[in-house]
XYZ file of C-alpha atoms in Angstrom:
558
model
C 0.000 0.000 0.000
C 2.836 2.378 0.808
C 4.371 1.805 -2.613
C 1.014 2.341 -4.289
C 0.335 5.680 -2.614
C 3.858 6.991 -3.100
C 3.602 6.041 -6.762
C 0.422 8.131 -7.021
C 2.370 11.099 -5.697
C 5.201 10.497 -8.171
C 2.746 10.031 -11.024
C 0.935 13.239 -10.106
C 4.139 15.244 -10.180
C 5.237 13.735 -13.479
C 1.886 14.545 -15.096
C 2.310 18.259 -14.455
C 2.914 20.082 -17.717
C 6.396 21.616 -17.898
C 5.089 24.985 -18.997
C 2.821 25.265 -15.971
C 5.197 24.058 -13.274
C 8.961 24.338 -13.558
C 9.556 25.059 -9.909
C 7.501 24.126 -6.871
C 8.169 25.716 -3.544
C 6.655 24.624 -0.256
C 4.140 27.330 0.508
C 0.404 27.807 0.703
C 0.097 28.059 -3.044
C 1.783 27.210 -6.302
C 4.817 29.353 -7.156
C 5.623 29.600 -10.847
C 9.151 30.445 -11.854
C 10.361 32.170 -14.950
C 11.487 29.983 -17.807
C 15.018 31.222 -17.286
C 15.245 29.580 -13.862
C 18.132 27.181 -13.725
C 16.832 23.677 -14.572
C 19.113 21.973 -12.100
C 17.858 24.132 -9.261
C 14.276 23.415 -10.280
C 14.946 19.683 -10.324
C 16.562 19.754 -6.889
C 13.710 21.786 -5.408
C 11.169 19.446 -6.950
C 12.952 16.413 -5.511
C 13.147 18.015 -2.068
C 9.474 18.883 -2.220
C 8.511 15.368 -3.253
C 10.593 13.849 -0.470
C 9.070 16.188 2.114
C 5.570 15.379 0.912
C 6.334 11.651 1.020
C 7.635 12.112 4.553
C 4.407 13.776 5.652
C 2.434 10.949 4.058
C 4.469 8.426 6.011
C 3.804 10.369 9.228
C 0.073 10.268 8.500
C 0.219 6.537 7.861
C 2.188 6.004 11.066
C -0.446 7.924 13.009
C -3.183 5.639 11.724
C -1.178 2.518 12.565
C -0.246 3.855 16.012
C -3.808 4.792 17.005
C -5.775 2.222 14.984
C -7.119 0.223 17.951
C -8.143 3.273 19.994
C -11.230 4.889 18.488
C -10.975 8.014 20.628
C -7.522 8.674 19.129
C -7.736 7.394 15.551
C -11.167 8.768 14.617
C -10.151 12.437 15.101
C -7.138 11.749 12.855
C -9.396 10.293 10.144
C -11.782 13.230 10.577
C -8.953 15.737 10.120
C -7.705 13.924 7.014
C -11.181 14.077 5.499
C -11.737 17.734 6.363
C -8.370 18.617 4.818
C -9.134 16.631 1.668
C -6.110 14.313 1.938
C -7.863 11.103 2.981
C -7.508 9.621 -0.509
C -3.810 9.030 0.246
C -4.808 6.703 3.109
C -8.180 5.375 1.942
C -7.425 1.655 2.161
C -6.010 1.922 5.672
C -8.865 4.186 6.794
C -11.381 1.703 5.402
C -9.758 -1.176 7.289
C -9.707 0.786 10.552
C -13.366 1.787 10.269
C -14.349 -1.800 9.491
C -12.677 -2.948 12.707
C -14.334 -0.141 14.634
C -17.700 -1.263 13.309
C -17.183 -4.886 14.313
C -16.298 -3.739 17.838
C -19.433 -1.593 17.965
C -20.977 -3.108 21.114
C -17.985 -1.867 23.111
C -17.842 1.627 21.613
C -21.123 3.385 22.333
C -21.103 3.205 26.120
C -21.984 5.548 28.933
C -18.472 6.985 29.080
C -18.420 8.375 25.517
C -19.153 12.092 25.374
C -21.200 13.900 22.739
C -18.183 14.569 20.521
C -16.909 10.972 20.514
C -20.358 9.511 19.950
C -21.232 11.922 17.139
C -17.895 11.552 15.357
C -17.968 7.756 15.499
C -21.562 7.706 14.254
C -20.753 9.973 11.299
C -17.545 8.282 10.185
C -19.072 4.811 10.278
C -22.247 5.820 8.468
C -20.187 7.679 5.875
C -18.332 4.425 5.243
C -21.654 2.641 4.647
C -22.174 1.007 8.054
C -25.620 1.288 9.611
C -25.409 2.649 13.146
C -28.651 3.124 15.041
C -29.454 6.747 15.945
C -30.503 5.413 19.349
C -26.872 6.008 20.419
C -27.954 9.626 20.969
C -30.917 8.900 23.239
C -28.849 9.105 26.433
C -28.184 12.762 25.585
C -31.913 13.517 25.466
C -34.785 13.927 27.904
C -37.872 11.734 28.080
C -39.525 14.190 25.691
C -36.803 13.553 23.090
C -35.100 16.951 23.498
C -31.334 17.221 23.840
C -30.146 18.168 27.319
C -29.590 21.896 27.742
C -26.239 21.415 29.512
C -24.873 20.364 26.115
C -25.686 23.748 24.585
C -22.238 25.181 25.452
C -20.210 22.200 24.243
C -19.023 23.751 20.969
C -16.894 20.802 19.869
C -19.648 18.320 20.659
C -22.315 20.469 19.005
C -20.331 20.742 15.778
C -19.848 16.969 15.717
C -23.558 16.421 16.424
C -24.554 18.805 13.641
C -22.232 16.993 11.238
C -23.674 13.614 12.275
C -27.268 14.764 11.771
C -26.691 15.047 8.008
C -26.277 11.262 7.729
C -29.948 10.693 8.569
C -32.298 8.438 6.660
C -36.094 8.567 6.615
C -37.869 8.087 9.945
C -34.985 9.116 12.215
C -36.653 11.862 14.228
C -33.861 12.058 16.783
C -31.440 13.193 14.067
C -33.909 15.866 12.982
C -33.917 17.101 16.569
C -30.112 16.843 16.647
C -29.861 19.125 13.616
C -32.233 21.669 15.158
C -30.639 21.670 18.605
C -27.040 21.782 17.432
C -27.555 24.500 14.814
C -29.577 26.740 17.141
C -27.099 26.265 19.997
C -24.102 27.011 17.778
C -25.734 30.158 16.440
C -26.538 31.275 20.000
C -22.877 30.878 20.965
C -21.420 32.791 18.012
C -21.026 36.100 19.843
C -18.943 34.503 22.600
C -16.460 32.858 20.213
C -13.182 34.348 19.066
C -12.679 35.051 15.369
C -11.085 31.713 14.450
C -13.663 29.694 16.363
C -16.488 31.686 14.795
C -15.146 31.044 11.278
C -14.887 27.303 11.905
C -18.414 27.153 13.361
C -19.793 29.179 10.458
C -18.034 26.864 8.019
C -19.564 23.834 9.770
C -23.058 25.286 9.557
C -22.693 26.422 5.953
C -20.679 23.476 4.653
C -21.319 20.351 6.756
C -18.740 17.790 5.717
C -21.198 15.214 4.401
C -22.824 17.769 2.090
C -19.765 19.698 0.927
C -16.470 19.098 -0.848
C -13.288 19.197 1.180
C -11.289 20.142 -1.928
C -13.097 23.466 -2.008
C -13.457 24.102 1.733
C -10.164 22.818 3.187
C -8.545 26.235 2.930
C -10.921 27.567 5.585
C -9.798 24.789 7.935
C -6.108 25.304 7.154
C -6.255 29.040 7.824
C -8.211 28.804 11.092
C -7.347 25.433 12.598
C -5.857 25.525 16.090
C -3.325 22.803 16.696
C -3.987 20.814 19.852
C -1.619 18.036 18.750
C 1.592 17.889 16.715
C 0.008 15.496 14.243
C -2.507 18.185 13.253
C 0.320 20.463 12.114
C 1.810 17.582 10.117
C -1.499 16.907 8.348
C -1.994 20.588 7.552
C 1.550 20.581 6.155
C 0.643 17.657 3.891
C -2.639 19.316 2.840
C -0.765 22.482 1.880
C 1.719 20.548 -0.248
C -1.054 18.441 -1.752
C -2.812 21.643 -2.802
C 0.309 22.836 -4.604
C 0.828 19.545 -6.409
C -2.775 19.000 -7.450
C -3.393 22.624 -8.397
C -0.859 22.378 -11.181
C -2.285 19.019 -12.292
C -5.829 20.401 -12.443
C -4.625 23.422 -14.382
C -3.035 21.145 -16.953
C -6.218 19.092 -17.235
C -8.164 22.284 -17.846
C -5.679 23.313 -20.539
C -6.422 20.015 -22.256
C -10.128 20.869 -22.214
C -9.457 24.318 -23.678
C -7.343 22.804 -26.469
C -10.038 20.216 -27.154
C -12.752 22.874 -27.362
C -10.745 25.141 -29.650
C -10.140 22.235 -32.010
C -13.820 21.416 -32.473
C -14.692 24.235 -34.835
C -17.767 25.290 -32.892
C -18.491 28.964 -32.393
C -17.320 30.378 -29.080
C -20.773 31.819 -28.424
C -22.042 28.320 -27.704
C -19.547 27.839 -24.881
C -20.598 31.061 -23.109
C -17.200 31.019 -21.368
C -18.303 27.944 -19.392
C -15.335 25.660 -20.063
C -14.180 25.896 -16.454
C -17.690 25.157 -15.251
C -17.746 21.958 -17.335
C -14.446 20.841 -15.873
C -15.314 21.713 -12.259
C -18.124 19.151 -12.313
C -15.595 16.374 -12.889
C -13.186 17.804 -10.326
C -16.069 17.727 -7.848
C -16.827 14.141 -8.820
C -13.316 13.086 -7.789
C -10.179 15.095 -7.109
C -8.029 11.957 -6.907
C -4.902 12.588 -9.033
C -4.985 9.006 -10.320
C -8.298 9.803 -12.064
C -6.799 12.526 -14.281
C -7.532 10.904 -17.648
C -11.054 9.976 -16.584
C -11.765 13.583 -15.531
C -10.673 14.934 -18.901
C -12.733 12.360 -20.796
C -15.882 12.944 -18.719
C -15.678 16.719 -19.122
C -16.361 16.276 -22.835
C -19.865 14.748 -22.550
C -20.640 17.236 -19.770
C -19.828 20.074 -22.152
C -22.076 18.489 -24.763
C -24.971 18.381 -22.293
C -24.668 22.145 -21.856
C -24.323 22.734 -25.619
C -27.199 20.488 -26.684
C -29.447 21.925 -23.971
C -28.798 25.427 -25.325
C -29.306 24.337 -28.933
C -32.688 22.831 -28.077
C -33.739 25.505 -25.605
C -32.499 28.664 -27.311
C -31.290 28.305 -30.897
C -33.216 25.590 -32.752
C -36.749 25.598 -34.124
C -39.063 22.785 -33.109
C -38.651 21.023 -36.480
C -34.858 21.298 -36.180
C -35.025 19.828 -32.675
C -36.984 16.811 -33.960
C -34.459 16.221 -36.749
C -31.469 16.773 -34.461
C -32.704 14.274 -31.872
C -33.668 11.802 -34.605
C -30.034 11.857 -35.772
C -28.911 10.994 -32.248
C -31.497 8.246 -31.843
C -30.386 6.683 -35.126
C -26.732 7.499 -34.424
C -26.363 8.580 -38.031
C -24.948 11.927 -39.195
C -26.656 11.719 -42.604
C -30.002 12.238 -40.867
C -28.833 15.776 -40.015
C -28.760 16.856 -43.671
C -30.233 20.349 -43.950
C -29.557 21.379 -40.354
C -27.348 24.411 -39.633
C -23.613 23.673 -39.727
C -23.121 24.222 -35.986
C -25.739 21.566 -35.239
C -24.095 19.076 -37.594
C -20.679 19.795 -36.070
C -22.143 19.250 -32.604
C -23.521 15.873 -33.702
C -20.159 14.865 -35.158
C -18.422 15.837 -31.929
C -21.002 13.853 -29.924
C -20.515 10.715 -32.022
C -16.713 11.003 -32.079
C -16.440 11.735 -28.356
C -18.689 8.807 -27.458
C -16.679 6.464 -29.673
C -13.414 7.723 -28.155
C -14.680 7.091 -24.620
C -15.898 3.650 -25.617
C -12.489 2.806 -27.116
C -10.748 4.063 -23.967
C -12.879 1.729 -21.843
C -12.288 -1.136 -24.277
C -8.517 -0.641 -24.121
C -8.468 -0.386 -20.325
C -11.084 -2.953 -19.293
C -11.447 -5.200 -22.380
C -15.138 -4.646 -22.995
C -17.044 -2.230 -25.201
C -19.946 -0.264 -23.661
C -20.868 1.636 -26.848
C -24.485 0.403 -26.879
C -24.932 1.535 -23.265
C -23.411 4.937 -24.055
C -25.721 5.403 -27.047
C -28.719 4.468 -24.898
C -27.712 7.038 -22.277
C -27.651 9.776 -24.903
C -30.928 8.764 -26.538
C -32.679 8.680 -23.137
C -31.474 12.225 -22.458
C -32.578 13.489 -25.871
C -35.993 11.817 -25.580
C -36.480 13.852 -22.403
C -35.474 17.007 -24.292
C -38.107 16.190 -26.948
C -40.793 15.697 -24.298
C -39.967 19.099 -22.829
C -39.893 20.764 -26.250
C -43.332 19.349 -27.086
C -44.771 20.792 -23.887
C -43.638 24.264 -24.864
C -44.514 23.909 -28.552
C -48.089 22.794 -27.819
C -48.659 24.943 -24.742
C -49.592 21.867 -22.710
C -48.342 22.108 -19.148
C -47.259 18.942 -17.361
C -48.099 18.254 -13.750
C -45.366 19.050 -11.256
C -44.569 15.367 -10.844
C -44.444 14.780 -14.625
C -42.157 17.773 -14.992
C -39.854 16.523 -12.230
C -39.560 13.002 -13.643
C -38.614 14.385 -17.033
C -36.557 17.200 -15.534
C -34.325 14.755 -13.697
C -33.352 13.324 -17.077
C -32.773 16.737 -18.692
C -30.246 17.660 -16.007
C -27.925 15.258 -17.795
C -27.009 13.664 -14.466
C -28.288 10.149 -15.301
C -26.449 10.245 -18.642
C -23.172 11.604 -17.235
C -23.106 9.275 -14.233
C -23.856 6.323 -16.487
C -20.799 7.192 -18.576
C -18.792 7.621 -15.365
C -19.927 4.178 -14.224
C -18.434 2.669 -17.376
C -15.294 4.822 -17.216
C -14.592 3.243 -13.821
C -14.678 -0.200 -15.404
C -18.113 -1.234 -14.154
C -20.974 -2.585 -16.219
C -19.441 -5.719 -17.689
C -20.432 -7.719 -14.611
C -22.459 -5.153 -12.629
C -26.005 -4.437 -13.802
C -26.711 -0.799 -14.662
C -30.110 -1.216 -13.007
C -28.252 -1.261 -9.687
C -27.357 2.419 -10.056
C -30.698 3.784 -11.279
C -31.977 4.846 -7.849
C -28.830 6.662 -6.759
C -28.351 8.578 -10.016
C -32.046 9.499 -9.992
C -31.742 10.951 -6.488
C -28.672 12.952 -7.489
C -30.516 14.229 -10.562
C -33.484 15.220 -8.383
C -31.221 17.251 -6.082
C -29.800 19.114 -9.068
C -33.153 19.705 -10.757
C -34.897 20.910 -7.607
C -32.124 23.259 -6.447
C -31.588 24.630 -9.948
C -35.310 25.303 -10.243
C -35.367 26.861 -6.780
C -32.722 29.385 -7.791
C -34.520 30.050 -11.081
C -37.543 31.310 -9.123
C -35.416 33.844 -7.236
C -33.989 35.788 -10.136
C -34.618 36.848 -13.690
C -35.484 34.234 -16.258
C -32.819 33.101 -18.639
C -33.251 33.034 -22.402
C -35.249 30.193 -23.869
C -37.972 27.962 -22.478
C -37.415 27.923 -18.750
C -39.797 26.371 -16.296
C -39.550 25.189 -12.722
C -41.073 22.642 -10.408
C -42.111 25.454 -8.064
C -44.202 27.135 -10.757
C -45.993 23.941 -11.775
C -46.610 22.977 -8.135
C -48.084 26.376 -7.264
C -50.192 26.334 -10.435
C -51.846 23.004 -9.637
C -52.351 23.640 -5.909
C -54.772 26.500 -5.351
C -53.938 28.718 -2.403
C -50.268 27.691 -2.296
C -47.888 30.655 -2.414
C -44.528 30.857 -4.178
C -42.900 30.814 -0.754
C -44.792 27.625 0.107
C -43.605 26.096 -3.157
C -39.986 26.934 -2.389
C -40.263 25.400 1.068
C -41.700 22.257 -0.458
C -38.679 22.054 -2.759
C -36.278 22.391 0.181
C -38.150 19.617 1.994
C -37.958 17.450 -1.114
C -34.193 18.021 -1.393
C -33.835 16.967 2.249
C -35.800 13.784 1.521
C -33.623 13.022 -1.511
C -30.534 13.301 0.685
C -32.071 10.820 3.110
C -32.633 8.452 0.189
C -29.027 8.944 -0.920
C -27.812 8.197 2.592
C -29.855 4.997 2.664
C -28.686 3.944 -0.805
C -25.093 4.219 0.377
C -25.544 1.924 3.381
C -24.279 -1.637 3.197
C -25.165 -4.109 1.903
C -25.483 -2.535 -1.547
C -24.569 -3.710 -5.051
C -23.363 -0.192 -5.893
C -19.524 -0.084 -6.112
C -18.055 1.918 -3.229
C -16.056 4.464 -5.204
C -18.927 5.069 -7.619
C -21.449 5.770 -4.866
C -19.029 8.140 -3.131
C -18.524 10.081 -6.354
C -22.296 10.244 -6.882
C -22.559 11.908 -3.486
C -19.893 14.365 -4.591
C -22.100 15.517 -7.466
C -24.982 16.127 -5.063
C -22.557 17.994 -2.789
C -21.479 20.228 -5.657
C -24.993 21.296 -6.622
C -25.547 23.936 -3.894
C -22.193 25.495 -4.799
C -22.860 25.417 -8.534
C -26.405 26.762 -8.292
C -26.124 29.365 -5.552
C -26.771 32.382 -7.739
C -26.549 35.975 -6.686
C -28.790 38.670 -8.110
C -26.332 39.057 -11.001
C -26.550 35.325 -11.811
C -22.893 34.725 -11.100
C -21.892 31.893 -8.792
C -20.308 33.560 -5.738
C -19.872 30.417 -3.634
C -18.132 28.557 -6.416
C -16.074 31.600 -7.410
C -14.893 32.038 -3.841
C -13.703 28.461 -3.571
C -11.986 27.835 -6.885
C -10.997 31.017 -8.711
C -7.656 31.151 -6.919
C -6.966 27.736 -8.419
C -7.759 28.828 -11.983
C -7.228 32.596 -11.930
C -5.320 32.588 -15.222
C -4.828 29.838 -17.749
C -2.520 30.378 -20.732
C -2.443 34.060 -19.865
C -6.233 34.347 -20.123
C -8.744 34.888 -17.373
C -10.663 31.684 -16.703
C -14.326 32.150 -15.856
C -17.266 29.962 -14.932
C -19.574 31.766 -17.290
C -23.273 32.086 -16.581
C -26.335 30.461 -18.047
């Protein structure tokens, strides 16, 4: 395992494009040198950096081995690794430790464990797919089911309880109460906290770990974390170096996407300066450096989802839409004869990209999923046709009909199906096994996207929202009521996701974790301001992609 993880580090460094990283210096960010910097000095500095990073990795591994039998010691280490976004270096060892902790469960949740220990253990084990009864929290509550008031000043315990509450599944009322009690108590304590404590608490409330992405929030932890143990400083050191290494890798991946786009021959107006937005979806899916090629390949169909959605929604006539989708259903470019050139180019890119992905999977895993990939695209385009017919005829669907179709038009089922095959699954694992989880992720995206659409100006084209259809068919329901219903529905979808990720499940572990990452990305991607920019996402990633090839890199807006 040590050799495997160190090889990932070496591979990551070697994948960095020479023009983007000729000198790495240990600091809180990437430091680019001029091209005139002495190559020998750059090589020495790179070697020193790699050795120091490998040393920090070994320290982290030693910590896990040293504390592995003591849950009260090892679980905070695992928690810190996850919050800092460096747990992928130690995933196999972490998984083995949590499995042992689960099998010793009858000895762990006893009367001596405090709120922090109980909450942390509950969250980490459920995150790993182990069902732990929420009854472990009953000894912290009164006969009426309310949490004891003496806990309201335990900041560390409250934060852990709030984090744990987000792992709830349907019917777990005590976790609903845990979320209410912990959030209200933390907010009530804000004025008595110092600046660093207040920032960490605010981060916990805004970005609970289970529903956020450590890659985009770790910087908050790094800048405000107070070291109670030496090992915390060592892990922060590793996280800082990991950021420097992976930043340059991600920049190079994005350059590949820019080169790919420029070589397609499509007009820039179709992209709407969204190339970074396309790529960020795959970076959210998995930031693991070993998945570099897969990220680049998946960004291409994601970009096509955005392009085809705009073609159908904004640019094409209804007759052109029918012909365009017919070409996809038949998988035949000759069917597109008579369509505008940009539509025919888009079809060619779709067919070529799908074939390239299929060949990549064939080369790597020795089976060809082309028929499955075609089916994923035709299912998406059939949903586009259904939506187009609603607008063309003036017939309004019910809210439920709209949502079922709208989940498909998000592109999530199509993209995650391709991702499933890119990971080597499908030859022996039935695709029906993943239908529920990708549907729940698609529902989260559709509902939150629609929720934001009701709070600002309409975009160009045929926009609709679940809120509007729900209010329309339920007399006396206000727009505010409709929005609250959507938030409740999102909460229920998360409970379904949590349940779908519990063992036993036929869904491959890495795939289900990456599905959760997409759901985690949605609130960041669709948190619009009044100007329709994406402030949350901008805040987290623009330092990583401030300039690419001398040009400003933007997320664009829809």
